[in-house]
CSV table of C-alpha atoms and ligand atoms in Angstrom, one decimal:
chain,number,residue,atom,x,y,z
A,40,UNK,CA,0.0,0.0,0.0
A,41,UNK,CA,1.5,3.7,-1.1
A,42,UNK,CA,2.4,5.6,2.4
A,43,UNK,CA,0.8,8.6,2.9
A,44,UNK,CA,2.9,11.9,2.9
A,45,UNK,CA,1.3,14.7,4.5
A,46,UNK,CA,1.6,18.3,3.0
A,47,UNK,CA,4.5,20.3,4.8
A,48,UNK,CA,3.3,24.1,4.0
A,49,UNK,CA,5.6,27.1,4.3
A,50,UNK,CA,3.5,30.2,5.9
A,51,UNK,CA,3.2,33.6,6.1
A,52,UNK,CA,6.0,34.5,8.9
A,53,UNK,CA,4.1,37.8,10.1
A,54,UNK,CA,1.2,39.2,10.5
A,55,UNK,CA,-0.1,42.2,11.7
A,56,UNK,CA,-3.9,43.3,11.6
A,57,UNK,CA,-5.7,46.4,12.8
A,58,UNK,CA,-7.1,49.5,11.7
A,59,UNK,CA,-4.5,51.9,10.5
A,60,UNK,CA,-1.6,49.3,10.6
A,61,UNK,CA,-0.6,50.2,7.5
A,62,UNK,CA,1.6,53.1,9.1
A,63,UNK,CA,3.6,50.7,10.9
A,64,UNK,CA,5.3,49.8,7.6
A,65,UNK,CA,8.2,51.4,7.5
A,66,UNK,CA,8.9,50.3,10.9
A,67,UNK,CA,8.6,46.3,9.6
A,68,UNK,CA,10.6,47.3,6.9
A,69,UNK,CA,13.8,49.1,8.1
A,70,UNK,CA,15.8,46.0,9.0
A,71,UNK,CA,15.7,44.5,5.7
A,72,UNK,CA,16.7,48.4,4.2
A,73,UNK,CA,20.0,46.7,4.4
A,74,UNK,CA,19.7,43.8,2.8
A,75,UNK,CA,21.3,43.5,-1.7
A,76,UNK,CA,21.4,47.0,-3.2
A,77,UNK,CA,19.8,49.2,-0.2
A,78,UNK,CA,16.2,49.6,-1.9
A,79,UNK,CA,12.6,48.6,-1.8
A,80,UNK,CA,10.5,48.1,-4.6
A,81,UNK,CA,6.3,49.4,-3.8
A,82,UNK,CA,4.4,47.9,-6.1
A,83,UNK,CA,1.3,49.5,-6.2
A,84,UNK,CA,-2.8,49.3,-7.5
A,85,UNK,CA,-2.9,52.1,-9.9
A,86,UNK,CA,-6.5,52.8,-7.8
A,87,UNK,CA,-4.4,54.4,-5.4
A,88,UNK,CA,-2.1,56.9,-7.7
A,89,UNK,CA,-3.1,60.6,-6.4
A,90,UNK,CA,-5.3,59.3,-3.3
A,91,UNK,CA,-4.5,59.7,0.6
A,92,UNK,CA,-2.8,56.1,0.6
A,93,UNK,CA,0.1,57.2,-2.1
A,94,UNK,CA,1.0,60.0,0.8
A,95,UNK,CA,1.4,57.5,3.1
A,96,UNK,CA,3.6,54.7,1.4
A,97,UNK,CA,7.2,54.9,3.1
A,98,UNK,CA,9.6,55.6,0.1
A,99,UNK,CA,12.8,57.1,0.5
A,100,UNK,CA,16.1,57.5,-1.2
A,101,UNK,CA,16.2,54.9,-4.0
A,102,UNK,CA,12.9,53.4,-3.5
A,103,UNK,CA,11.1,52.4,-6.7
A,104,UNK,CA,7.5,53.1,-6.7
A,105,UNK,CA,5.7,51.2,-9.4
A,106,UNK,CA,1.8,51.9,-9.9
A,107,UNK,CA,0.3,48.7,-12.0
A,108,UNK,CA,-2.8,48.9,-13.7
A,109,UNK,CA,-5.3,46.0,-12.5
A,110,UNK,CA,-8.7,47.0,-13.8
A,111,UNK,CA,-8.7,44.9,-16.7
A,112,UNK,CA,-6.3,42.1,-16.7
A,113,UNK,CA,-4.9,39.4,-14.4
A,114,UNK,CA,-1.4,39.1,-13.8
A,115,UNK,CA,0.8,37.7,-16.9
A,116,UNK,CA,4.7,36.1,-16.7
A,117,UNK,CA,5.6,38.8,-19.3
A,118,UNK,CA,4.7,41.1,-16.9
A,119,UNK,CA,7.0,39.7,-14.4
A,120,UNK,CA,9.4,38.8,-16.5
A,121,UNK,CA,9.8,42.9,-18.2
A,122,UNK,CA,9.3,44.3,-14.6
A,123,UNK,CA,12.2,42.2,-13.2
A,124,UNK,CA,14.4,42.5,-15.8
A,125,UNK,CA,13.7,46.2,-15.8
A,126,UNK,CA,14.6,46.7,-12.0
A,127,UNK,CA,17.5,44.4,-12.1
A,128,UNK,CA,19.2,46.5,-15.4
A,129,UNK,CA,18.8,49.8,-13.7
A,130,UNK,CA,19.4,48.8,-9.5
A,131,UNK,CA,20.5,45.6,-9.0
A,132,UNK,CA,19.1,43.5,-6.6
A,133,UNK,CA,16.3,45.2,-4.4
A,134,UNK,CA,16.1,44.5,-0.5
A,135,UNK,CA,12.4,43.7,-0.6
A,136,UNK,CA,9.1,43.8,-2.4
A,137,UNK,CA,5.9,45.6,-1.0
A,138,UNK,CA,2.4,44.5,-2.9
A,139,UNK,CA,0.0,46.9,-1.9
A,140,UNK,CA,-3.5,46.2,-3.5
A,141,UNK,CA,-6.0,43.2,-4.8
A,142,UNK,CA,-4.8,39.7,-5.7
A,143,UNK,CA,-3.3,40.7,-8.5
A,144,UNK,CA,-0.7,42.9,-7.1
A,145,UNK,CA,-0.3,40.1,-4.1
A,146,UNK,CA,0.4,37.4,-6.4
A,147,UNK,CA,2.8,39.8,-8.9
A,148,UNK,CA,4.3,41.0,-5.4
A,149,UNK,CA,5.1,37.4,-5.0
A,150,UNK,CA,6.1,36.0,-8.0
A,151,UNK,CA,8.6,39.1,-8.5
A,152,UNK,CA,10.3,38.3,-5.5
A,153,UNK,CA,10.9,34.7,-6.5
A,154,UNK,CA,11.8,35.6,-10.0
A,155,UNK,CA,14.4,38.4,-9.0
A,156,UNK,CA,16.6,35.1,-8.0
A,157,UNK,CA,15.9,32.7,-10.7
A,158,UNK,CA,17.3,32.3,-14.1
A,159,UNK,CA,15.0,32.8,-17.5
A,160,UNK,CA,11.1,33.7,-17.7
A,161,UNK,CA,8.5,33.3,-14.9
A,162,UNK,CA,7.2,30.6,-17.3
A,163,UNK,CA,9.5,27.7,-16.4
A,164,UNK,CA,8.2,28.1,-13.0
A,165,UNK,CA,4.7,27.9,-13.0
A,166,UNK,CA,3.9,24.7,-11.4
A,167,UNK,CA,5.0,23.2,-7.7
A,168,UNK,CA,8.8,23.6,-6.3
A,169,UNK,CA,10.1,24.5,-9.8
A,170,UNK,CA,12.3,27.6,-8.4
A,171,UNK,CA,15.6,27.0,-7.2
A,172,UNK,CA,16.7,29.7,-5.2
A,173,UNK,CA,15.3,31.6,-2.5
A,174,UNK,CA,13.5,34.8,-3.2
A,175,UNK,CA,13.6,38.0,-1.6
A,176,UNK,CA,12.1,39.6,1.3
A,177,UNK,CA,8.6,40.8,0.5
A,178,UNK,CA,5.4,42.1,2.0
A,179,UNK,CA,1.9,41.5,1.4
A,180,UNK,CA,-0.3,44.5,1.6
A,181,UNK,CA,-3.9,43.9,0.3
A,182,UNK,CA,-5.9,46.1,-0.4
A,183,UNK,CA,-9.4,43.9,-0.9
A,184,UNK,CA,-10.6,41.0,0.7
A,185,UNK,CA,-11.4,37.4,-0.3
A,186,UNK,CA,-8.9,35.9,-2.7
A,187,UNK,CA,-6.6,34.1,0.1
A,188,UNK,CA,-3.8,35.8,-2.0
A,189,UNK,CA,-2.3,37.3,1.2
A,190,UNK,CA,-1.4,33.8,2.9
A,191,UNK,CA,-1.2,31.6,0.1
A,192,UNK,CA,1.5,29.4,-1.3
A,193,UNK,CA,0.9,30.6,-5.3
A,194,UNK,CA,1.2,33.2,-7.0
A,195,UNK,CA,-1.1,32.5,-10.1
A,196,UNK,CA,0.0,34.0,-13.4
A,197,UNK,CA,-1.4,33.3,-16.8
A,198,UNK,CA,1.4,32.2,-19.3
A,199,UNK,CA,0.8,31.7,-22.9
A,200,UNK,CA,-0.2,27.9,-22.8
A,201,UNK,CA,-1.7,28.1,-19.2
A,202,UNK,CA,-2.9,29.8,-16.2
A,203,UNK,CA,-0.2,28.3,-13.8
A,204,UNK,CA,0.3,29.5,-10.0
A,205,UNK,CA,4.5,29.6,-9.1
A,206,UNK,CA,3.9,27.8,-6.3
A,207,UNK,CA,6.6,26.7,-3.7
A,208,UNK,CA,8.4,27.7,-0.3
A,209,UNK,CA,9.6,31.0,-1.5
A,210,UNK,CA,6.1,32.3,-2.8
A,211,UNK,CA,4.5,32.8,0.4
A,212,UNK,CA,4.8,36.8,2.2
A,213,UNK,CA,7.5,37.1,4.8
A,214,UNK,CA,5.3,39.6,6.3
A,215,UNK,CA,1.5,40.7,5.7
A,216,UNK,CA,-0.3,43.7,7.0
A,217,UNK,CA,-3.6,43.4,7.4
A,218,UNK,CA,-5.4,47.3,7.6
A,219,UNK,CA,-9.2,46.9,7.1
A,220,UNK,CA,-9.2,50.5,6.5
A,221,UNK,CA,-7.6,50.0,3.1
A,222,UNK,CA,-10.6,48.2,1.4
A,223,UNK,CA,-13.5,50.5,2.2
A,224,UNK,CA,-13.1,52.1,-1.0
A,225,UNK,CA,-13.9,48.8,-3.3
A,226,UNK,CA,-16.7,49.6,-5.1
A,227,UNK,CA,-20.1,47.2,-4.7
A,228,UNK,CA,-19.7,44.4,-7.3
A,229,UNK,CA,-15.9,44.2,-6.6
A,230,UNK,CA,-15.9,44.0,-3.2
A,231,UNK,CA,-18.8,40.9,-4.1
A,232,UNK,CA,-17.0,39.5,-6.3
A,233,UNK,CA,-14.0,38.8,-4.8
A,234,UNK,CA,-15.2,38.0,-1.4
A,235,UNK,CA,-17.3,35.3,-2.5
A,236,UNK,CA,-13.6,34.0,-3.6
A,237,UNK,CA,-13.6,33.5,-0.1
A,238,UNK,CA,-17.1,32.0,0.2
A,239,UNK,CA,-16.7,29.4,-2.4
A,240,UNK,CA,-12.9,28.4,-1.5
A,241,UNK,CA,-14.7,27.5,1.7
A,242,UNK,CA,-17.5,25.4,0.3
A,243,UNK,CA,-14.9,23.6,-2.5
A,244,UNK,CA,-12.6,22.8,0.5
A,245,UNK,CA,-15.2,21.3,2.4
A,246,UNK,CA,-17.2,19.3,-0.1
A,247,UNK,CA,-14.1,17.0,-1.2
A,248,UNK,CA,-12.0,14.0,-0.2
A,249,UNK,CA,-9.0,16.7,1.0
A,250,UNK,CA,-11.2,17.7,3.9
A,251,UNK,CA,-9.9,17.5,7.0
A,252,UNK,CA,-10.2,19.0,10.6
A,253,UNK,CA,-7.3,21.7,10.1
A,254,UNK,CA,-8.8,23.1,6.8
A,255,UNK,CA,-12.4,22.7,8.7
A,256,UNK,CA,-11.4,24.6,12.0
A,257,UNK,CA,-10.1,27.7,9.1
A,258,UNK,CA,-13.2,27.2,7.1
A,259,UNK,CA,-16.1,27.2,9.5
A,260,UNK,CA,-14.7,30.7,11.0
A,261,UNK,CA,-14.5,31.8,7.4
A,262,UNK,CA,-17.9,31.0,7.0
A,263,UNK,CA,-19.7,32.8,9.9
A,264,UNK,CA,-17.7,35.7,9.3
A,265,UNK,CA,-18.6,35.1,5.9
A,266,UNK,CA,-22.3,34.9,6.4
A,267,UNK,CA,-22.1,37.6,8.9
A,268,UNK,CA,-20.8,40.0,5.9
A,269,UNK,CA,-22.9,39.2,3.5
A,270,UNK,CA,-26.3,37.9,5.1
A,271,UNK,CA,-26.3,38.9,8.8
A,272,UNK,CA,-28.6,41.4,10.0
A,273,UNK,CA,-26.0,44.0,9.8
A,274,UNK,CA,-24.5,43.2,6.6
A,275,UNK,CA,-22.9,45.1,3.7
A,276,UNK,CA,-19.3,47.5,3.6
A,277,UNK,CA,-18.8,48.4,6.7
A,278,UNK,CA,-15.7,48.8,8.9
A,279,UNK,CA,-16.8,46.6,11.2
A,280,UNK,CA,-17.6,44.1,8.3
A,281,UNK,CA,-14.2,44.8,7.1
A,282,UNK,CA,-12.5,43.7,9.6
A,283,UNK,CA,-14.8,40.3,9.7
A,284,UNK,CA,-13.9,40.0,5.3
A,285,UNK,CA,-10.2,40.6,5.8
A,286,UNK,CA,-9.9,37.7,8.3
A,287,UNK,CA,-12.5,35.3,6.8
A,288,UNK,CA,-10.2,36.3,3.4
A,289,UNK,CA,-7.2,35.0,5.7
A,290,UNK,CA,-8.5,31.9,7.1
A,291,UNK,CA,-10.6,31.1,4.2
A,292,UNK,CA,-6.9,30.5,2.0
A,293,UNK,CA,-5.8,28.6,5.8
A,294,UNK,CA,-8.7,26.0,4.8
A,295,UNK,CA,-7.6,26.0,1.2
A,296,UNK,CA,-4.1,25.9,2.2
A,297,UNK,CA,-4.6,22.2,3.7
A,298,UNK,CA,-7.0,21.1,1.3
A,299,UNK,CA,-8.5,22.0,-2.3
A,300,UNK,CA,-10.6,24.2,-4.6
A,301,UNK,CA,-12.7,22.5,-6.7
A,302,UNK,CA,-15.3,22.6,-9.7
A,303,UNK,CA,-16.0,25.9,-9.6
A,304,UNK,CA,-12.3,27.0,-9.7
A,305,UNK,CA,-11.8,24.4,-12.5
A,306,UNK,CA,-14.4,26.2,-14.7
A,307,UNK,CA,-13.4,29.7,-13.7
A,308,UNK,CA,-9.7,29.2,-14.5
A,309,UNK,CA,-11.0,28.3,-18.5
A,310,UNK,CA,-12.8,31.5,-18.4
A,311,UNK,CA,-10.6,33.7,-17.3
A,312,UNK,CA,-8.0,32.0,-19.8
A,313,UNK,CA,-10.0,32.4,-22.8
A,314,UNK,CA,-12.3,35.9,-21.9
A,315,UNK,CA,-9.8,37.1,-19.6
A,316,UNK,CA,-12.8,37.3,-16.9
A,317,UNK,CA,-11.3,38.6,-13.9
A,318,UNK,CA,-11.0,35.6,-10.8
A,319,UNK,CA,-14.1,36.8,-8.8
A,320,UNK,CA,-16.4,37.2,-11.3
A,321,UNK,CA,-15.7,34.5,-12.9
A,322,UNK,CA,-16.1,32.2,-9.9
A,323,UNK,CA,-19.0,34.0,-9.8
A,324,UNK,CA,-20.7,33.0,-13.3
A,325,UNK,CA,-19.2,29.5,-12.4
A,326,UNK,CA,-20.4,28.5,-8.7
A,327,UNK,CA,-24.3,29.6,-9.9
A,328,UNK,CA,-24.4,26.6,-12.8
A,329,UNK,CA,-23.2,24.2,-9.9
A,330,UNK,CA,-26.3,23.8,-7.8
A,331,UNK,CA,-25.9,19.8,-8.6
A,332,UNK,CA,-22.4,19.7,-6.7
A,333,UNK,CA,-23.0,22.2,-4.6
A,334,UNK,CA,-26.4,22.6,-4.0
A,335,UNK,CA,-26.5,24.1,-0.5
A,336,UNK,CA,-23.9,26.4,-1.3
A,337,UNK,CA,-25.3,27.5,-4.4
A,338,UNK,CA,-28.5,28.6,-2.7
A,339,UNK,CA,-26.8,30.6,0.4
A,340,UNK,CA,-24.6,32.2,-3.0
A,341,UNK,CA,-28.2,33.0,-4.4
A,342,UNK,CA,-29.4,34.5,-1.4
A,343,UNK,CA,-26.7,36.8,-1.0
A,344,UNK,CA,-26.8,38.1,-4.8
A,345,UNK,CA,-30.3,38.7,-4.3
A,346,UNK,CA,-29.8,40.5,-0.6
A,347,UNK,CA,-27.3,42.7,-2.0
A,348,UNK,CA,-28.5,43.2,-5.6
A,349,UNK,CA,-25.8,42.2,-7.2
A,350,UNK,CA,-26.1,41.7,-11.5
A,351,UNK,CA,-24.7,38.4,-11.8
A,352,UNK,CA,-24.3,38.2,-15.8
A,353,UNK,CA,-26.3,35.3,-17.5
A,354,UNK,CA,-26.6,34.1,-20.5
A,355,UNK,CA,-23.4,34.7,-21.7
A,356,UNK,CA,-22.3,31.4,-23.2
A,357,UNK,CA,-24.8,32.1,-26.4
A,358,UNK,CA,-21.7,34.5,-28.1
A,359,UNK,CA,-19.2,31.7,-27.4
A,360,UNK,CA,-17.9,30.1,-30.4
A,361,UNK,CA,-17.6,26.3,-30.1
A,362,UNK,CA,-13.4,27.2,-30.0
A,363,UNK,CA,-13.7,28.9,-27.0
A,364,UNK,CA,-15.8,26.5,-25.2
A,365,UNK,CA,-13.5,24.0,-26.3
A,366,UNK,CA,-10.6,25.8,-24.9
A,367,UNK,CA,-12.5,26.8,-21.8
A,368,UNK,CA,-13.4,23.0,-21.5
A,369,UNK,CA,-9.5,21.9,-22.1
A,370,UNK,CA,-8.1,24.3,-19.7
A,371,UNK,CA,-10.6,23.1,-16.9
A,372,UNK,CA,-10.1,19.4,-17.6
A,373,UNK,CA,-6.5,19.3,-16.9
A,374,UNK,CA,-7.2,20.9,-13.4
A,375,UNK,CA,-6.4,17.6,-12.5
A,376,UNK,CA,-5.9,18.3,-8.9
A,377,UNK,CA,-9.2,20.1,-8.7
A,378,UNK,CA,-11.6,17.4,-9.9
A,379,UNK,CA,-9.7,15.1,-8.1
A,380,UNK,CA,-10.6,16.8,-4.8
A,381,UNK,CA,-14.1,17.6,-5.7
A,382,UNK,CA,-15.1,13.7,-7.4
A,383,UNK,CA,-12.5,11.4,-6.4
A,384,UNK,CA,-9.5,10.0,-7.7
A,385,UNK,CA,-12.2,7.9,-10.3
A,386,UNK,CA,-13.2,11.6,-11.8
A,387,UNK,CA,-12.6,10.9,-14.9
A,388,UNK,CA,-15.2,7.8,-15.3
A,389,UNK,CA,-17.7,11.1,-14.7
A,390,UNK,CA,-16.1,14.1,-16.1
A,391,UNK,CA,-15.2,14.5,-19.8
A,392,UNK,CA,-14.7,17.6,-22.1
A,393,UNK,CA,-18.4,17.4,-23.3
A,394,UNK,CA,-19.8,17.3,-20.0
A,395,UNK,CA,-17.9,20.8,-19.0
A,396,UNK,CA,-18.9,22.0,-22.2
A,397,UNK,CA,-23.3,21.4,-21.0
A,398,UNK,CA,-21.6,23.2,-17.7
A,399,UNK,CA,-20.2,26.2,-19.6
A,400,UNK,CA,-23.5,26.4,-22.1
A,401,UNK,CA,-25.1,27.0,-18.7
A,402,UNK,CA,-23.8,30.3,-18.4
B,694,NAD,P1,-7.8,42.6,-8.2
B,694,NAD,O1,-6.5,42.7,-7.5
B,694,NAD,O2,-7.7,42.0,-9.6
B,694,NAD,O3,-8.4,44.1,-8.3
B,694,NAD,C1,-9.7,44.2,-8.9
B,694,NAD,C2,-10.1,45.7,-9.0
B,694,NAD,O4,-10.2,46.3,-7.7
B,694,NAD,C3,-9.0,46.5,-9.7
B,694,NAD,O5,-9.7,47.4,-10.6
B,694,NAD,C4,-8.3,47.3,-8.6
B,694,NAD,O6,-7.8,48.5,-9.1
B,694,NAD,C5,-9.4,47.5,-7.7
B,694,NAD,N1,-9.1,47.8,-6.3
B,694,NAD,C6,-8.2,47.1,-5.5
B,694,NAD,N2,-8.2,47.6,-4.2
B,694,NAD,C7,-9.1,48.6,-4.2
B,694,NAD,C8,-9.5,49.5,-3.2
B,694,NAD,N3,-9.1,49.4,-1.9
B,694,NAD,N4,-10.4,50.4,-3.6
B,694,NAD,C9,-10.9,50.5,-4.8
B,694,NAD,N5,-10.5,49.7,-5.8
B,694,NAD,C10,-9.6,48.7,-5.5
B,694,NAD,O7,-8.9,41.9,-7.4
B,694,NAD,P2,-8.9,40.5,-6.5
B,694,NAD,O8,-10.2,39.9,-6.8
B,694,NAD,O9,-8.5,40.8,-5.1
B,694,NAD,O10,-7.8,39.6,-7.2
B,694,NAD,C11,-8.0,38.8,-8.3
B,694,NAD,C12,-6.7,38.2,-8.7
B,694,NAD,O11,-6.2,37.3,-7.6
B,694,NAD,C13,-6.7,37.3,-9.9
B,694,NAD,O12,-5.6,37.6,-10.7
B,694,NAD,C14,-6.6,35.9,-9.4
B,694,NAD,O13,-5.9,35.0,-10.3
B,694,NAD,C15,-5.8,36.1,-8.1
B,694,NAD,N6,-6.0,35.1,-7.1
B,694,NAD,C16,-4.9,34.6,-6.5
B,694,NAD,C17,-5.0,33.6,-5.5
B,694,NAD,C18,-3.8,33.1,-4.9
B,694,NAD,O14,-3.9,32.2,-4.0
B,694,NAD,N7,-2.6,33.5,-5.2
B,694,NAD,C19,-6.2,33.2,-5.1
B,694,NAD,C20,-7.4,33.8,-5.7
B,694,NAD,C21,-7.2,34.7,-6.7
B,695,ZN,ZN1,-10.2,31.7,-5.7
């Protein structure tokens, strides 16, 4: 019989979380102002050029403050791969990396650090323990809640022949801070979209053979908080719901972190690789044509779309050509790990390109 080996997961080293803890960053910082060429990179959501936050980030001397534009797309290895090469040509080596915004900047806040110490493109790295060296020092700022991004071990990037996560010991933040403060200024649908991420990374961890009582301790408090948010008596965008999204954002990628996403993320990831739709929508679309695998989950999703009239798009799939539904079926298929979770290691006796494709034409 094959031994079991248990996951051994790096984690975040620090964390601080509070209301205006974002000002304690240059204090978490200056130790490490030492450290390769004597300056930090601030990578930044463009969201924030020209508001009160921009005053407040801690860059001095030879700093590099770099605002990236997330509104559209998700983070690419050619974008990794110029902005390294970039920084390296004109400083050298920074001391450490600062992601201050959404998943996307965490997971090019990560992937940068890694890729600052490896040889070639980002893209011979996508995939588990593929780096070599150690990367450097960085921080974890985010800005909205939901994705996990801020604790997890991957830092997903789309390549040009997948949408891969760099995922290994180096990936994960050093240091996060967590300042609820930060994401009051996500608009409606966003701040919806992506903290259902949360939501639904709870219910996939939970309804597959991964399960187990450290990802359920992580993912019950994620869901209270969750419902609290979202369906409580008092719920909507408030500070004190802030607070309750940041850390159900935090433990809901703890619960993911010791088990596994499942359909849902499967049929999102083809999605977002052939539309580009952005992660949270996209799990969005996805987890309300899932009522058969999900079916609890699905109708707690429903009652929170409805409670905070949110304009799910429907009906999308009738402008998909049979290409793209063939790609978005491909990419999802050979989510290997992800079906595996959510149907068994026997998934593919009940999943086959054709049968995503009914799932997709559902949308
Ligand atoms: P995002 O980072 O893509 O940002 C979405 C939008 O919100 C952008 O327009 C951005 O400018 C804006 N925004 C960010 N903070 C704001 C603020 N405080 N106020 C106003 N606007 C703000 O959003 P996201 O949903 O957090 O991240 C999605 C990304 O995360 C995807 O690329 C996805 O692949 C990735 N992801 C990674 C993991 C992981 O474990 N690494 C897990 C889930 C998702
Ligand atoms: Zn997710």
């Amino acid at each position: 019989m094959k031994e079991i080996v248990y996951k051994n997961i790096k984690n975040i080293d620090k964390i601080v979380f509070g209301t205006g803890s974002f000002d304690q960053l240059e204090d978490i910082i200056k130790p490490k102002r030492l450290l390769n060429n004597k300056f930090f990179v601030f990578l930044v959501d463009d969201f924030f050029k020209g508001k009160y936050l921009e005053k407040r980030i801690p860059s001095q001397g030879e700093d590099i403050v770099e605002f990236i534009y997330c509104g559209k797309e998700e983070p690419k290895t050619g974008q990794i791969d110029i902005l390294r090469d970039k920084i390296l040509a004109s400083k050298g080596l920074p001391s450490g990396v600062v992601g201050i915004g959404g998943g996307s900047i965490m997971d090019i806040a990560k992937a940068l650090s890694v890729m600052f110490t490896q040889e070639g493109s980002s893209v011979l790295y996508q995939g588990l323990n593929l780096a070599k060296n150690p990367g450097i020092y960085h921080v974890g700022v985010p800005t909205i809640s939901g994705t996990g991004a801020e604790c997890s071990t991957t830092a997903v990037l789309t390549g040009p022949t997948k949408k891969l996560g760099i995922k290994c010991e180096y990936t994960p933040f050093d240091q996060i801070v967590l300042d609820p403060e930060l994401t009051l200024t996500v608009p409606k649908n966003q701040w919806f979209y992506t903290g259902m991420d949360s939501y639904i990374h709870c219910i996939e961890s939970e309804s597959g053979r991964l399960y187990n009582t450290f990802s359920k301790a992580y993912g019950d408090q994620s869901l209270v908080l969750c419902r609290e948010v979202f369906l409580g008596d008092n719920s909507g965008q408030t500070m004190e719901n802030g607070e309750k999204l940041m850390v159900a954002s935090l433990f809901g990628g703890l619960s993911l972190s010791y088990s596994e996403v499942g359909i849902c993320h499967a049929l999102s990831y083809g999605l977002s690789y052939v539309l580009g739709s952005r992660h949270g929508i996209a799990n969005c679309i996805a987890f309300n044509v899932l009522e058969d695998y999900y079916p609890q989950g699905v109708k707690e999703f429903r009652e929170m779309i409805n409670k905070h009239h949110i304009d799910l798009p429907i009906n999308l799939s009738k402008d998909w050509t049979n290409e793209q539904l063939t790609k978005m079926a491909e990419i999802s298929y050979a989510l290997s790990h992800m079906w595996d979770h959510a149907l068994g290691v026997n998934w593919k006796e009940k999943v086959s390109i054709e049968m995503i494709i009914k799932l997709f034409k559902r949308m």
